[in-house]
Coordinates of C-alpha atoms and ligand atoms in Angstrom, one line a residue:
M1 CA -4.7 17.6 7.3
S2 CA -0.9 17.5 7.1
D3 CA 0.9 20.3 9.0
S4 CA 3.6 22.4 7.5
K5 CA 6.4 20.4 9.3
S6 CA 5.2 17.2 7.7
T7 CA 4.8 18.9 4.3
E8 CA 8.4 20.1 4.6
L9 CA 9.6 16.7 5.6
M10 CA 7.9 15.1 2.5
E11 CA 9.4 17.8 0.3
K12 CA 12.9 16.9 1.6
I13 CA 12.3 13.2 1.0
V14 CA 11.0 13.8 -2.5
S15 CA 14.0 16.0 -3.3
L16 CA 16.5 13.5 -1.8
C17 CA 14.9 10.7 -3.9
K18 CA 15.5 12.8 -7.0
R19 CA 19.0 14.0 -6.0
R20 CA 20.3 10.5 -5.0
G21 CA 18.5 8.5 -7.8
F22 CA 15.9 6.7 -5.8
I23 CA 12.8 8.0 -7.6
Y24 CA 12.3 10.4 -10.6
P25 CA 9.1 11.7 -12.1
S26 CA 8.3 9.6 -15.2
S27 CA 8.9 11.3 -18.6
E28 CA 10.4 14.3 -16.9
I29 CA 12.0 15.9 -19.9
Y30 CA 8.5 16.1 -21.5
G31 CA 7.1 17.8 -18.4
G32 CA 6.3 14.5 -16.5
I33 CA 3.0 12.5 -16.5
N34 CA 0.9 12.8 -13.4
G35 CA 0.8 9.6 -11.3
F36 CA 3.7 7.8 -12.9
W37 CA 7.2 7.4 -11.3
D38 CA 10.5 5.8 -12.3
Y39 CA 12.9 4.2 -9.9
G40 CA 16.6 5.3 -10.4
P41 CA 19.7 3.2 -9.7
L42 CA 19.3 3.2 -5.9
G43 CA 15.5 3.0 -6.1
A44 CA 15.6 0.0 -8.4
E45 CA 17.9 -1.9 -6.0
L46 CA 15.7 -1.0 -3.0
K47 CA 12.6 -2.2 -4.9
R48 CA 14.2 -5.4 -6.0
N49 CA 15.3 -6.1 -2.4
V50 CA 11.8 -5.5 -1.0
K51 CA 10.2 -7.8 -3.6
D52 CA 12.8 -10.5 -3.1
L53 CA 12.4 -10.4 0.7
W54 CA 8.6 -10.7 0.3
W55 CA 8.9 -13.5 -2.1
R56 CA 11.4 -15.4 0.1
S57 CA 9.3 -15.0 3.2
M58 CA 6.0 -15.9 1.4
V59 CA 7.2 -18.6 -1.0
H60 CA 10.7 -19.9 -0.4
Y61 CA 10.5 -20.2 3.4
R62 CA 7.1 -21.9 3.3
D63 CA 6.0 -25.3 2.1
D64 CA 2.4 -24.2 1.6
V65 CA 2.8 -21.3 -0.9
V66 CA 3.8 -21.4 -4.5
G67 CA 4.3 -18.6 -7.0
L68 CA 2.6 -17.3 -10.2
E69 CA 3.5 -14.8 -12.8
A70 CA 0.5 -14.0 -15.0
T71 CA -0.1 -11.5 -17.8
I72 CA -1.2 -8.0 -17.2
I73 CA -3.9 -8.1 -19.9
M74 CA -6.3 -10.9 -19.4
H75 CA -9.7 -11.9 -20.7
P76 CA -12.2 -9.0 -20.2
M77 CA -14.8 -11.4 -18.7
I78 CA -12.5 -11.7 -15.6
W79 CA -13.3 -8.1 -14.7
K80 CA -17.0 -8.6 -15.2
A81 CA -16.9 -11.7 -12.9
S82 CA -14.8 -9.9 -10.3
G83 CA -17.1 -6.9 -10.2
H84 CA -14.4 -4.5 -11.3
L85 CA -16.3 -3.5 -14.5
D86 CA -19.4 -2.6 -12.6
T87 CA -18.2 -1.3 -9.3
F88 CA -14.5 -0.4 -9.4
S89 CA -15.0 3.3 -9.4
D90 CA -14.4 6.5 -7.4
P91 CA -16.7 9.4 -7.1
M92 CA -15.4 12.3 -9.3
S93 CA -16.3 16.0 -9.6
T94 CA -15.2 18.4 -12.2
C95 CA -14.5 22.1 -11.5
R96 CA -17.0 24.1 -13.5
Q97 CA -14.4 26.9 -13.9
C98 CA -10.9 25.4 -14.3
K99 CA -12.3 22.0 -15.6
K100 CA -9.9 20.0 -13.4
L101 CA -11.1 16.7 -12.1
V102 CA -11.1 16.0 -8.3
R103 CA -12.0 12.9 -6.3
S104 CA -15.1 14.1 -4.6
D105 CA -14.4 12.2 -1.4
Q106 CA -10.9 13.8 -1.2
A107 CA -11.9 17.3 -2.1
L108 CA -12.2 18.5 1.5
E109 CA -8.9 16.9 2.5
M110 CA -7.2 18.6 -0.5
V111 CA -8.7 21.9 0.0
E112 CA -7.9 22.0 3.7
D113 CA -4.2 22.1 2.9
A114 CA -4.6 25.3 0.9
E115 CA -3.6 28.5 2.7
W116 CA -6.5 30.5 1.2
F117 CA -9.0 27.9 2.6
Q118 CA -7.4 28.3 6.0
R119 CA -8.0 32.1 5.8
L120 CA -11.7 31.5 5.2
Q121 CA -11.8 29.2 8.2
Q122 CA -10.0 31.8 10.4
F123 CA -12.4 34.5 9.2
Y124 CA -15.4 32.3 10.1
T125 CA -14.0 31.5 13.5
A126 CA -13.2 35.2 14.3
T127 CA -16.5 36.5 12.9
A128 CA -19.2 34.0 13.7
Q129 CA -18.3 33.3 17.3
S130 CA -20.9 35.7 18.7
L131 CA -24.5 36.3 17.7
P132 CA -25.7 38.4 16.1
I133 CA -22.9 38.1 13.6
A134 CA -21.2 41.5 13.1
V135 CA -20.1 41.4 9.5
T136 CA -19.7 44.2 7.0
V137 CA -19.3 44.3 3.2
E138 CA -15.9 45.9 3.9
A139 CA -14.7 42.9 6.0
L140 CA -15.8 40.5 3.3
E141 CA -14.0 42.7 0.7
K142 CA -10.8 42.3 2.8
L143 CA -11.3 38.6 3.0
E144 CA -11.8 38.5 -0.8
Q145 CA -8.5 40.4 -1.4
S146 CA -6.6 38.0 0.8
V147 CA -7.7 34.9 -1.2
R148 CA -8.1 36.4 -4.6
K149 CA -4.7 35.4 -6.0
K150 CA -4.7 31.7 -5.1
A151 CA -8.5 31.1 -5.5
P152 CA -9.5 33.3 -8.4
N153 CA -12.6 31.2 -9.1
L154 CA -14.1 31.3 -5.7
A155 CA -17.6 32.7 -5.9
L156 CA -16.6 35.3 -3.3
V157 CA -13.9 36.5 -5.7
R158 CA -15.8 36.0 -9.0
A159 CA -19.0 37.7 -7.8
R160 CA -17.9 39.6 -4.7
E161 CA -20.6 42.1 -4.6
A162 CA -23.5 39.6 -4.9
V163 CA -22.0 37.1 -2.5
S164 CA -21.1 39.7 0.1
A165 CA -24.5 41.3 0.0
R166 CA -26.1 37.9 0.4
L167 CA -23.9 37.1 3.4
V168 CA -24.5 40.4 5.1
E169 CA -28.2 40.0 4.6
S170 CA -28.2 36.5 6.0
A171 CA -26.2 37.5 9.0
S172 CA -28.7 40.2 9.9
S173 CA -31.8 38.1 9.2
D174 CA -32.0 34.2 9.4
G175 CA -28.2 33.6 9.9
A176 CA -28.6 30.4 7.8
E177 CA -25.4 30.9 5.8
W178 CA -23.5 31.3 9.1
S179 CA -25.1 28.4 10.9
N180 CA -21.8 26.4 10.9
E181 CA -18.4 26.5 9.3
T182 CA -19.3 24.1 6.6
Q183 CA -22.3 26.1 5.6
F184 CA -20.3 29.3 5.6
L185 CA -17.6 27.8 3.4
R186 CA -20.2 26.5 1.0
S187 CA -21.8 29.9 0.9
V188 CA -18.6 31.6 -0.2
S189 CA -17.8 28.9 -2.7
T190 CA -21.0 29.1 -4.8
E191 CA -23.2 31.8 -6.2
N192 CA -26.2 29.7 -5.5
P193 CA -26.1 27.9 -2.2
G194 CA -29.6 26.6 -2.7
N195 CA -28.7 24.3 -5.5
G196 CA -28.9 21.2 -3.4
Y197 CA -25.4 19.8 -3.6
A198 CA -23.3 20.5 -0.5
H199 CA -19.8 20.6 -2.0
F200 CA -16.4 22.2 -1.2
P201 CA -14.6 24.5 -3.5
C202 CA -12.1 23.2 -6.1
P203 CA -8.8 22.7 -4.4
H204 CA -7.0 24.1 -7.5
C205 CA -8.8 27.4 -8.0
G206 CA -11.7 27.7 -5.6
G207 CA -14.3 27.2 -8.4
E208 CA -17.5 25.2 -8.1
L209 CA -17.3 21.4 -8.2
T210 CA -20.0 19.4 -10.0
E211 CA -21.9 16.6 -8.2
P212 CA -19.9 13.4 -7.9
R213 CA -20.2 10.8 -10.7
P214 CA -18.8 7.3 -10.6
F215 CA -15.5 7.0 -12.6
N216 CA -14.2 3.5 -13.5
L217 CA -10.5 3.3 -12.6
M218 CA -9.5 0.6 -15.1
F219 CA -7.3 1.6 -18.0
K220 CA -9.0 0.4 -21.2
S221 CA -7.3 -0.7 -24.4
H222 CA -7.9 -3.0 -27.4
Y223 CA -6.1 -6.1 -28.5
G224 CA -5.4 -6.8 -32.1
P225 CA -5.5 -4.4 -35.0
V226 CA -9.2 -3.5 -34.9
E227 CA -10.6 -1.2 -32.2
S228 CA -14.0 -2.5 -31.5
E229 CA -16.2 -3.4 -28.6
D230 CA -15.3 -7.1 -29.3
N231 CA -11.7 -6.7 -28.5
V232 CA -11.7 -4.4 -25.5
C233 CA -9.3 -5.2 -22.8
Y234 CA -8.1 -3.7 -19.5
L235 CA -4.8 -3.3 -17.8
R236 CA -5.2 -5.3 -14.6
P237 CA -6.2 -3.1 -11.6
E238 CA -4.9 -5.8 -9.2
T239 CA -2.8 -9.0 -9.5
A240 CA -5.2 -11.1 -7.5
Q241 CA -7.7 -12.0 -10.2
A242 CA -5.0 -13.9 -12.2
I243 CA -4.4 -16.1 -9.2
F244 CA -8.1 -16.9 -8.9
V245 CA -8.5 -17.8 -12.6
Q246 CA -5.3 -20.0 -12.5
F247 CA -6.2 -21.6 -9.2
K248 CA -7.3 -24.9 -10.6
N249 CA -4.2 -25.2 -12.9
V250 CA -1.9 -24.5 -10.0
F251 CA -3.7 -26.8 -7.6
E252 CA -3.6 -29.6 -10.1
T253 CA 0.1 -29.2 -11.1
S254 CA 1.8 -28.1 -8.0
R255 CA 1.1 -31.1 -5.7
Q256 CA -0.2 -28.8 -3.0
K257 CA -3.0 -29.8 -0.7
M258 CA -5.5 -27.5 0.9
P259 CA -4.8 -25.2 2.6
F260 CA -2.2 -23.5 0.4
G261 CA -1.4 -20.2 -1.1
I262 CA -0.5 -18.7 -4.5
A263 CA 1.7 -15.6 -4.5
Q264 CA 2.2 -13.0 -7.2
V265 CA 4.2 -9.8 -7.5
G266 CA 3.6 -7.5 -10.4
K267 CA 2.3 -4.3 -11.9
A268 CA -1.2 -3.1 -11.4
F269 CA -2.8 0.0 -13.0
R270 CA -5.5 2.3 -11.8
N271 CA -6.5 5.5 -13.5
E272 CA -6.7 7.3 -10.1
V273 CA -8.6 10.6 -10.3
T274 CA -6.2 12.4 -8.1
P275 CA -2.8 10.7 -7.8
R276 CA -1.1 12.3 -4.7
N277 CA 1.4 12.1 -1.9
F278 CA 4.4 11.3 -4.1
T279 CA 4.2 7.6 -5.0
F280 CA 1.5 6.8 -2.5
R281 CA -1.3 7.0 -4.9
S282 CA 0.0 6.3 -8.4
R283 CA -1.6 5.2 -11.6
E284 CA 1.0 2.5 -12.3
F285 CA 2.3 0.6 -9.3
E286 CA 3.2 -2.8 -8.1
Q287 CA 1.5 -5.2 -5.7
M288 CA 2.6 -8.2 -3.7
E289 CA -0.4 -10.4 -3.2
L290 CA -1.0 -13.7 -1.6
E291 CA -4.3 -15.6 -2.1
F292 CA -4.2 -18.2 0.7
F293 CA -6.9 -20.9 0.0
I294 CA -8.5 -22.5 3.0
K295 CA -11.1 -25.2 3.6
P296 CA -14.5 -23.8 4.4
D297 CA -15.3 -23.9 8.2
E298 CA -17.8 -26.7 7.6
A299 CA -15.1 -28.9 6.0
V300 CA -12.7 -28.1 8.9
A301 CA -15.3 -29.0 11.5
A302 CA -16.1 -32.3 9.7
L303 CA -12.4 -33.2 9.3
A304 CA -11.0 -32.0 12.7
G305 CA -14.1 -32.7 14.8
K306 CA -14.0 -29.1 16.0
L307 CA -13.3 -25.6 14.8
A308 CA -10.8 -23.3 16.4
T309 CA -11.8 -19.6 16.5
A310 CA -9.9 -16.4 16.9
A311 CA -10.9 -16.2 20.5
D312 CA -8.7 -19.3 21.2
G313 CA -5.6 -17.1 20.5
A314 CA -4.2 -19.9 18.3
W315 CA -3.3 -17.6 15.4
Q316 CA 0.0 -16.7 17.1
G317 CA 1.4 -20.2 16.7
V318 CA 1.9 -22.8 13.9
P319 CA -1.1 -23.5 11.6
Q320 CA -3.3 -26.3 12.8
A321 CA -5.8 -28.6 11.1
D322 CA -8.8 -27.2 13.1
W323 CA -8.3 -23.5 12.1
G324 CA -11.4 -21.8 10.8
W325 CA -11.2 -18.7 8.6
E326 CA -11.1 -16.3 11.5
V327 CA -7.9 -17.9 12.9
W328 CA -6.3 -17.9 9.5
H329 CA -7.2 -14.3 9.0
K330 CA -5.6 -13.2 12.3
Y331 CA -2.6 -15.5 11.6
W332 CA -1.9 -13.7 8.3
V333 CA -2.2 -10.2 9.9
E334 CA 0.4 -11.3 12.5
Q335 CA 2.7 -12.8 9.8
R336 CA 2.6 -9.6 7.8
V337 CA 3.4 -7.3 10.7
R338 CA 6.3 -9.7 11.6
F339 CA 7.6 -9.3 8.0
Y340 CA 7.6 -5.5 8.3
E341 CA 9.4 -5.8 11.6
N342 CA 12.0 -8.0 9.9
I343 CA 12.8 -5.3 7.4
G344 CA 13.2 -2.4 9.8
L345 CA 9.7 -1.1 10.5
A346 CA 8.5 -1.2 14.1
R347 CA 5.1 -2.4 15.4
E348 CA 4.5 1.2 16.7
D349 CA 4.8 2.5 13.1
F350 CA 1.5 0.8 12.3
V351 CA -2.1 1.0 13.2
E352 CA -4.2 -2.1 12.7
Y353 CA -7.6 -1.0 11.5
W354 CA -10.4 -3.5 11.5
Q355 CA -13.0 -2.3 9.0
K356 CA -16.5 -1.9 10.5
P357 CA -19.2 -4.1 9.0
D358 CA -20.6 -1.2 7.0
E359 CA -17.2 -0.4 5.5
L360 CA -16.5 -3.9 4.2
A361 CA -16.5 -4.6 0.5
H362 CA -19.4 -6.8 -0.6
Y363 CA -17.2 -9.9 -0.8
A364 CA -15.3 -9.5 2.4
R365 CA -16.1 -11.2 5.7
A366 CA -13.5 -9.1 7.5
T367 CA -10.7 -6.8 6.4
V368 CA -7.8 -5.4 8.4
D369 CA -5.9 -2.4 7.0
I370 CA -2.3 -2.1 8.1
L371 CA -1.9 1.6 8.2
F372 CA 1.5 3.2 8.3
R373 CA 2.3 6.6 10.0
F374 CA 3.4 8.5 6.8
P375 CA 4.4 12.2 7.3
F376 CA 1.2 13.1 5.4
G377 CA -1.0 11.0 7.7
V378 CA -1.8 7.5 8.9
Q379 CA -2.6 5.7 5.6
E380 CA -3.0 2.2 4.2
L381 CA 0.1 0.1 3.4
E382 CA -1.6 -3.3 3.1
G383 CA -5.0 -4.8 3.3
I384 CA -5.7 -8.3 4.6
A385 CA -9.1 -9.5 3.6
A386 CA -11.1 -12.6 4.3
R387 CA -12.9 -12.9 1.0
G388 CA -14.9 -16.1 1.6
D389 CA -15.5 -18.1 -1.6
F390 CA -16.6 -15.0 -3.5
D391 CA -13.9 -14.9 -6.2
L392 CA -13.8 -18.6 -7.0
T393 CA -17.6 -18.8 -7.0
Q394 CA -17.8 -15.8 -9.4
H395 CA -15.3 -17.3 -11.8
Q396 CA -17.1 -20.6 -11.7
K397 CA -20.3 -18.9 -12.5
F398 CA -19.0 -16.7 -15.3
S399 CA -16.6 -19.2 -17.0
G400 CA -18.8 -22.3 -16.5
K401 CA -15.7 -24.2 -15.3
S402 CA -15.6 -25.7 -11.9
T403 CA -13.4 -24.2 -9.2
E404 CA -14.2 -26.8 -6.7
V405 CA -11.7 -29.1 -5.2
F406 CA -12.2 -32.8 -4.2
D407 CA -11.0 -33.9 -0.8
E408 CA -11.0 -37.6 -0.3
E409 CA -10.3 -37.2 3.4
L410 CA -13.3 -35.0 3.8
R411 CA -15.6 -37.5 2.0
A412 CA -14.3 -40.3 4.3
A413 CA -14.7 -38.1 7.4
W414 CA -18.2 -37.2 6.5
T415 CA -19.3 -40.9 6.4
K416 CA -18.1 -41.3 10.0
L417 CA -20.0 -38.3 11.4
D418 CA -23.1 -38.9 13.5
D419 CA -26.3 -37.3 12.4
A420 CA -26.3 -34.7 15.2
T421 CA -22.9 -33.4 14.1
R422 CA -24.0 -33.3 10.4
Q423 CA -27.1 -31.4 11.4
S424 CA -25.2 -28.9 13.5
I425 CA -22.7 -28.2 10.7
K426 CA -25.6 -27.7 8.3
A427 CA -27.5 -25.4 10.7
R428 CA -24.5 -23.2 11.3
Y429 CA -24.0 -22.8 7.5
E430 CA -27.7 -22.1 7.0
S431 CA -27.8 -19.4 9.6
T432 CA -24.7 -17.7 8.1
V433 CA -26.3 -17.7 4.6
R434 CA -29.6 -16.4 6.0
E435 CA -27.9 -13.5 7.8
S436 CA -25.9 -12.6 4.7
L437 CA -29.0 -12.6 2.5
V438 CA -30.9 -10.4 5.0
K439 CA -27.9 -8.0 5.0
R440 CA -28.2 -7.9 1.2
G441 CA -31.8 -6.7 1.5
F442 CA -33.8 -10.0 1.3
L443 CA -36.9 -10.4 3.3
E444 CA -36.5 -12.6 6.3
S445 CA -38.9 -15.2 4.9
D446 CA -37.3 -15.3 1.5
A447 CA -33.9 -15.5 3.0
A448 CA -34.9 -18.4 5.1
I449 CA -36.2 -20.4 2.1
Q450 CA -33.1 -19.6 0.0
A451 CA -30.7 -20.4 2.9
T452 CA -32.3 -23.8 3.3
E453 CA -32.0 -24.5 -0.4
F454 CA -28.4 -23.4 -0.5
S455 CA -27.3 -25.3 2.5
T456 CA -29.0 -28.5 1.4
A457 CA -27.1 -28.4 -1.9
Y458 CA -23.9 -27.3 -0.2
I459 CA -23.9 -30.0 2.4
E460 CA -24.7 -32.7 -0.3
K461 CA -21.5 -31.7 -2.1
L462 CA -19.5 -31.4 1.1
A463 CA -20.6 -35.0 2.0
K464 CA -19.1 -36.1 -1.3
G465 CA -15.8 -34.3 -0.6
Y466 CA -16.4 -31.3 -2.9
Y467 CA -16.2 -27.6 -2.0
V468 CA -15.1 -24.2 -3.4
P469 CA -12.1 -23.0 -1.3
H470 CA -12.3 -19.8 0.7
V471 CA -9.5 -17.3 0.7
I472 CA -7.5 -15.0 2.9
E473 CA -5.8 -12.2 1.0
P474 CA -2.8 -10.2 2.3
S475 CA -2.3 -7.6 -0.4
A476 CA 0.5 -5.1 -0.1
G477 CA 1.7 -2.3 -2.4
V478 CA 5.4 -2.3 -3.3
D479 CA 5.6 1.4 -3.9
R480 CA 3.9 2.3 -0.7
L481 CA 6.3 0.0 1.2
I482 CA 9.3 1.7 -0.5
L483 CA 7.8 5.1 0.5
A484 CA 7.3 3.9 4.1
L485 CA 10.9 2.6 4.3
L486 CA 12.2 5.9 2.9
C487 CA 10.2 7.9 5.4
K488 CA 11.3 5.7 8.3
A489 CA 14.9 5.8 7.2
Y490 CA 15.2 9.5 6.7
H491 CA 17.3 11.2 9.5
E492 CA 19.1 14.5 9.7
V493 CA 22.3 14.6 11.7
V494 CA 23.8 17.9 12.8
S495 CA 27.5 17.9 13.4
T496 CA 29.6 20.8 14.6
D497 CA 33.3 21.1 13.7
E498 CA 36.1 22.5 15.9
K499 CA 35.4 26.0 14.6
G500 CA 31.8 25.8 15.8
K501 CA 30.4 25.6 12.3
S502 CA 27.5 23.2 12.1
E503 CA 26.4 21.1 9.2
T504 CA 23.3 19.1 8.6
R505 CA 23.7 15.8 6.8
V506 CA 21.1 13.3 5.7
V507 CA 21.5 9.6 6.8
L508 CA 19.1 7.0 5.5
K509 CA 19.0 4.4 8.2
F510 CA 17.7 1.5 6.1
H511 CA 17.7 -2.0 7.6
P512 CA 20.7 -3.8 6.0
R513 CA 18.3 -6.3 4.5
V514 CA 16.7 -3.6 2.3
A515 CA 19.5 -1.2 1.8
P516 CA 20.2 -0.7 -1.9
I517 CA 24.0 -0.9 -1.4
K518 CA 25.2 -3.1 1.4
V519 CA 28.8 -1.9 1.6
G520 CA 31.1 0.9 0.4
V521 CA 34.7 0.0 -0.3
F522 CA 37.2 2.8 0.0
P523 CA 41.0 2.9 -0.6
L524 CA 42.3 5.6 1.7
L525 CA 44.1 7.3 -1.2
K526 CA 43.6 6.8 -4.9
N527 CA 47.1 7.5 -6.0
K528 CA 48.7 4.6 -4.1
P529 CA 48.5 1.6 -6.4
E530 CA 49.0 -0.9 -3.5
L531 CA 46.0 0.5 -1.7
V532 CA 43.9 0.6 -4.8
A533 CA 44.8 -3.0 -5.7
K534 CA 43.9 -4.2 -2.2
A535 CA 40.7 -2.3 -2.3
H536 CA 39.8 -4.0 -5.7
A537 CA 40.5 -7.4 -4.1
V538 CA 38.2 -6.6 -1.2
R539 CA 35.5 -5.4 -3.6
D540 CA 35.8 -8.5 -5.7
L541 CA 35.7 -10.7 -2.6
L542 CA 32.4 -9.1 -1.4
R543 CA 30.7 -8.6 -4.8
P544 CA 29.4 -12.1 -5.5
H545 CA 27.5 -11.9 -2.2
M546 CA 26.2 -8.3 -1.9
T547 CA 25.9 -5.0 -3.6
V548 CA 29.2 -3.1 -3.3
F549 CA 29.9 0.5 -4.2
Y550 CA 33.6 1.2 -4.8
D551 CA 34.6 4.8 -4.3
E552 CA 38.1 6.2 -4.4
S553 CA 37.4 9.9 -5.0
G554 CA 37.4 12.7 -2.4
A555 CA 38.2 12.9 1.3
I556 CA 37.3 9.8 3.2
G557 CA 34.7 11.8 5.3
R558 CA 32.9 12.9 2.1
R559 CA 32.8 9.4 0.8
Y560 CA 31.3 8.1 4.1
A561 CA 28.8 11.0 4.0
R562 CA 27.8 10.1 0.4
Q563 CA 27.1 6.5 1.4
D564 CA 25.2 7.6 4.5
E565 CA 22.9 9.5 2.3
A566 CA 22.4 6.5 0.1
G567 CA 21.6 4.4 3.1
T568 CA 24.6 2.1 2.9
P569 CA 24.9 0.4 6.3
F570 CA 28.6 -0.6 6.1
G571 CA 31.9 1.0 4.9
V572 CA 35.2 -0.8 4.5
T573 CA 38.4 1.3 4.3
I574 CA 41.7 0.0 3.1
D575 CA 44.6 1.9 4.6
F576 CA 48.3 1.6 5.1
E577 CA 47.8 -0.7 8.1
T578 CA 46.0 -3.1 5.7
L579 CA 49.2 -3.3 3.8
G580 CA 51.2 -4.1 6.9
E581 CA 52.4 -0.8 8.2
K582 CA 51.8 -2.3 11.6
P583 CA 52.6 -5.9 11.0
E584 CA 49.9 -7.1 13.4
L585 CA 47.3 -5.3 11.4
L586 CA 48.3 -6.8 8.0
D587 CA 45.2 -7.7 5.9
T588 CA 42.8 -6.0 8.3
V589 CA 40.4 -3.1 7.3
T590 CA 38.3 -0.5 9.1
L591 CA 34.7 -1.5 9.2
R592 CA 32.5 1.5 9.7
H593 CA 28.9 1.3 10.8
R594 CA 26.6 3.9 9.3
D595 CA 24.1 4.4 12.2
D596 CA 26.5 5.2 15.0
G597 CA 29.7 5.9 13.0
R598 CA 31.5 3.2 15.0
Q599 CA 34.7 1.9 13.5
E600 CA 36.4 -1.4 14.2
R601 CA 39.3 -3.3 12.8
V602 CA 38.3 -6.5 11.1
A603 CA 40.4 -9.1 9.2
I604 CA 39.6 -9.2 5.5
A605 CA 39.0 -13.0 5.9
D606 CA 36.3 -12.2 8.5
L607 CA 34.4 -9.7 6.5
L608 CA 32.0 -12.1 4.8
P609 CA 31.1 -14.1 7.9
R610 CA 30.5 -10.8 9.7
L611 CA 28.4 -9.1 7.1
L612 CA 26.4 -11.9 5.5
P613 CA 24.2 -12.7 8.6
L614 CA 23.4 -9.0 8.9
I615 CA 22.1 -8.5 5.3
R616 CA 20.2 -11.8 4.9
Ligands
GAP2 N1 -6.6 -7.4 -4.3 C1 -7.0 -6.5 -3.3 C2 -6.5 -5.1 -3.6 O1 -6.1 -4.8 -4.7 P1 -6.4 -2.8 -2.6 O2 -6.6 -2.4 -1.1 O3 -7.2 -2.1 -3.6 O4 -6.7 -4.3 -2.6 C3 -3.9 -3.4 -2.2 O5 -4.9 -2.7 -2.9 C4 -2.7 -2.6 -1.9 O6 -2.2 -2.1 -3.2 C5 -2.9 -1.3 -1.1 O7 -2.9 -1.6 0.3 C6 -1.8 -0.4 -1.5 O8 -0.6 -0.8 -0.8 C7 -1.6 -0.8 -3.0 N2 -2.3 0.2 -3.8 C8 -3.6 0.3 -4.2 N3 -3.8 1.3 -5.0 C9 -2.6 2.0 -5.1 C10 -2.2 3.1 -5.9 N4 -3.0 3.8 -6.6 N5 -0.9 3.5 -5.8 C11 0.0 2.8 -5.1 N6 -0.4 1.7 -4.4 C12 -1.6 1.3 -4.4

């Protein structure tokens, strides 16, 4: 539950985003469209910077990652193979009264934020703390009056007399409806608490929610002029699948060797049941995903003669030939946190959450969620999953096209292994397969037979140098990162003038690397042509290298304040000293630093060497 201070902070951030042109509601003049957001002039620059920085760190600064830009609409079979058609759904309930849809697993969290719900909780705490419960019809009537306006469809409101009578009766007899807070809340939310489904009231009106039903999150459309089942297509719900289906093409055309990665940045679409928390859960958003393909552990063991595991602590260093999937997984978690540190977020802003075995998606061997401390709670910014060979195997199965790679070095290495090593590699694989089959519900005996069959076929292929690569997937949301950066950057500064009047200003303390505008250029006065001409010259000097905002209107303090609110880290002021009023200061400017207001005199010729290392 977010407290009122955090809610207020979020409201301020949302309003600043609109006021300064970072983020607007989509289609606003038509009343908006829930779950869709547009990025204004500053937001578009911020987003571009974030995506460029990710691309540079993932693709340009590495020899082992290449890029891809695939289509949003792809062959529908891809979503059958990936499991999205069958399992990519959220549980959804409908309010029987107001007909609004609510994600069942978020109903409690949503309703907890409502003031009327808190009144019910307070009433319960005050009333039911001692037994027998002293409750009267009059007390329940008062409670009903206090929630009536905001929760008109709550059963206690709709059918006050019946619900109150039942609660009073229960208090004096079996006490069942007062046995705990949840039971009590449920009792006031429904006319018939015995109907089996333990739900919470509708967060919008207090009405009764239906039982959860699975709701597929993919946006559906048709390609071509005829709308039929034969030309159904979907807007991609993640960018990852395109990487898997193009894996073979990229591998064969990019001259990469295993292990290597394919990166993609692009739009994804999910018909979220309840988009919320500003851009955090949107229906159209962008992802930055890397699929890093690695050799299976058995191939690594055969090639390197040993297998490094996470316990060795190797993941902090430079990739090595003996790394198994666990080490690669930890390595990518560390790389991603370092990326965030590099753009102004601190390690303490995150929580690394290792999913428990029963929380893992069916394809994942391990998943780490990088959670960020947003004002509305600690929530996922990025997921880093070790997906085994699930995806490439599925696409091989559904497309009938091989996703295997051939590794000549592996084939040669296998011929040199002694029998004991071959057997131990096979035994290790067989036991992993057996365990996974048992987990999926197979009987021990059946699992053992199947595991032997699988491992025999698998090792035969491996011996010939063939395998389906495994994958580590760091998958981040662009929009969530933008929101995290905005929340982290938001500061209020209170200043008091000589007359004791205080003023609160907003300063967005973006890291210079992500800041939408890097530098503001200000002639001290706009009616002095020499100052203006010099300021234009400084602007033109900087512009090819960074985003510059030229501003000549208003008092210089106001101009600084406007740029502080936009998050511009540096300001350059051209004054009379620049023009040589003091000869020793000819062609120098004032360089102002946003975060501490520090000002220093810098030669125009030194501006680029000073600023460039700070923004790159
Ligand atoms: N390929 C794996 C995948 O898509 P995910 O955890 O569903 O995994 C990855 O999504 C990231 O995409 C999330 O960590 C989040 O940053 C972002 N994301 C997911 N759904 C989103 C939504 N509805 N709105 C904004 N960002 C979202």
